[in-house]
Amino acid sequence: MSSIQTVLLEGPIDFVGQQLADSITFYLVSIAGAIAFLVGIITGDISLTAYTGALLCSAGFVIVVLPWPFYNRHPLKWLAPTTQN
């Protein structure tokens, strides 16, 4: 398997990266909702509001769900396995 397939299937992410993804999700969904609301108020079109919100949330999905390298800047250092006698 190539390294790209391995990264996409395993999705390595550390604890700091998880906290970053959580923060990004919170802010992106909040901003997407506010922008969609403003678009709806300005245009008076509910379908454009829904499409704007869906588009911005889809962009947030791509940013948060894929295992980008900046989510794994602080990898865990595991202990070496010990043998039991």
Coordinates of C-alpha atoms in Angstrom, one line a residue:
M1 CA 0.0 0.0 0.0
S2 CA 1.3 3.5 -0.8
S3 CA 2.0 6.0 2.0
I4 CA -1.0 8.1 0.8
Q5 CA -3.4 5.2 1.2
T6 CA -1.9 4.4 4.6
V7 CA -2.4 7.9 5.8
L8 CA -6.0 8.1 4.5
L9 CA -6.9 4.7 6.0
E10 CA -5.2 5.0 9.3
G11 CA -5.6 8.8 9.8
P12 CA -2.9 9.4 12.4
I13 CA -3.8 12.3 14.6
D14 CA -2.5 13.3 18.1
F15 CA -4.3 14.7 21.1
V16 CA -3.3 18.3 20.3
G17 CA -4.5 17.8 16.7
Q18 CA -7.9 16.5 18.1
Q19 CA -8.3 19.6 20.2
L20 CA -7.4 21.8 17.1
A21 CA -9.9 19.9 15.0
D22 CA -12.6 20.5 17.6
S23 CA -11.8 24.2 17.8
I24 CA -11.8 24.5 14.0
T25 CA -15.2 22.7 13.8
F26 CA -16.7 25.0 16.4
Y27 CA -15.6 28.2 14.7
L28 CA -16.3 27.0 11.1
V29 CA -19.9 25.9 11.9
S30 CA -20.5 29.2 13.8
I31 CA -19.1 31.3 11.0
A32 CA -20.9 29.2 8.3
G33 CA -24.2 29.7 10.2
A34 CA -23.7 33.4 10.5
I35 CA -22.8 33.8 6.9
A36 CA -25.7 31.7 5.7
F37 CA -28.0 33.7 7.9
L38 CA -26.8 37.0 6.5
V39 CA -27.1 35.7 2.9
G40 CA -30.6 34.7 3.7
I41 CA -31.5 38.1 5.2
I42 CA -29.9 40.0 2.4
T43 CA -31.3 38.0 -0.5
G44 CA -34.6 36.9 1.1
D45 CA -34.1 33.4 -0.4
I46 CA -34.3 30.4 1.9
S47 CA -32.8 28.0 -0.7
L48 CA -29.8 30.2 -1.2
T49 CA -29.4 30.2 2.6
A50 CA -29.5 26.4 2.7
Y51 CA -27.0 26.1 -0.2
T52 CA -24.6 28.6 1.4
G53 CA -24.7 26.8 4.7
A54 CA -24.3 23.4 3.1
L55 CA -21.4 24.6 1.0
L56 CA -19.6 26.1 3.9
C57 CA -20.2 23.1 6.1
S58 CA -18.9 20.8 3.3
A59 CA -15.7 22.9 3.1
G60 CA -15.4 22.5 6.9
F61 CA -15.9 18.8 6.5
V62 CA -12.9 18.6 4.1
I63 CA -10.8 20.7 6.5
V64 CA -11.6 18.7 9.6
V65 CA -12.2 15.1 8.7
L66 CA -9.2 14.5 6.4
P67 CA -6.0 13.6 8.3
W68 CA -3.9 16.7 7.3
P69 CA -0.3 16.7 8.5
F70 CA -0.9 19.7 10.8
Y71 CA -3.1 17.5 13.0
N72 CA -0.1 15.2 13.8
R73 CA 2.6 17.7 14.8
H74 CA 2.9 16.3 18.3
P75 CA 2.9 12.5 17.9
L76 CA 2.9 10.3 20.9
K77 CA 6.1 8.5 21.8
W78 CA 5.1 4.9 22.7
L79 CA 7.2 2.8 25.1
A80 CA 9.1 -0.1 23.7
P81 CA 7.4 -3.4 24.2
T82 CA 8.7 -5.5 27.1
T83 CA 9.0 -9.2 27.1
Q84 CA 7.5 -11.3 29.9
N85 CA 9.3 -14.4 31.2

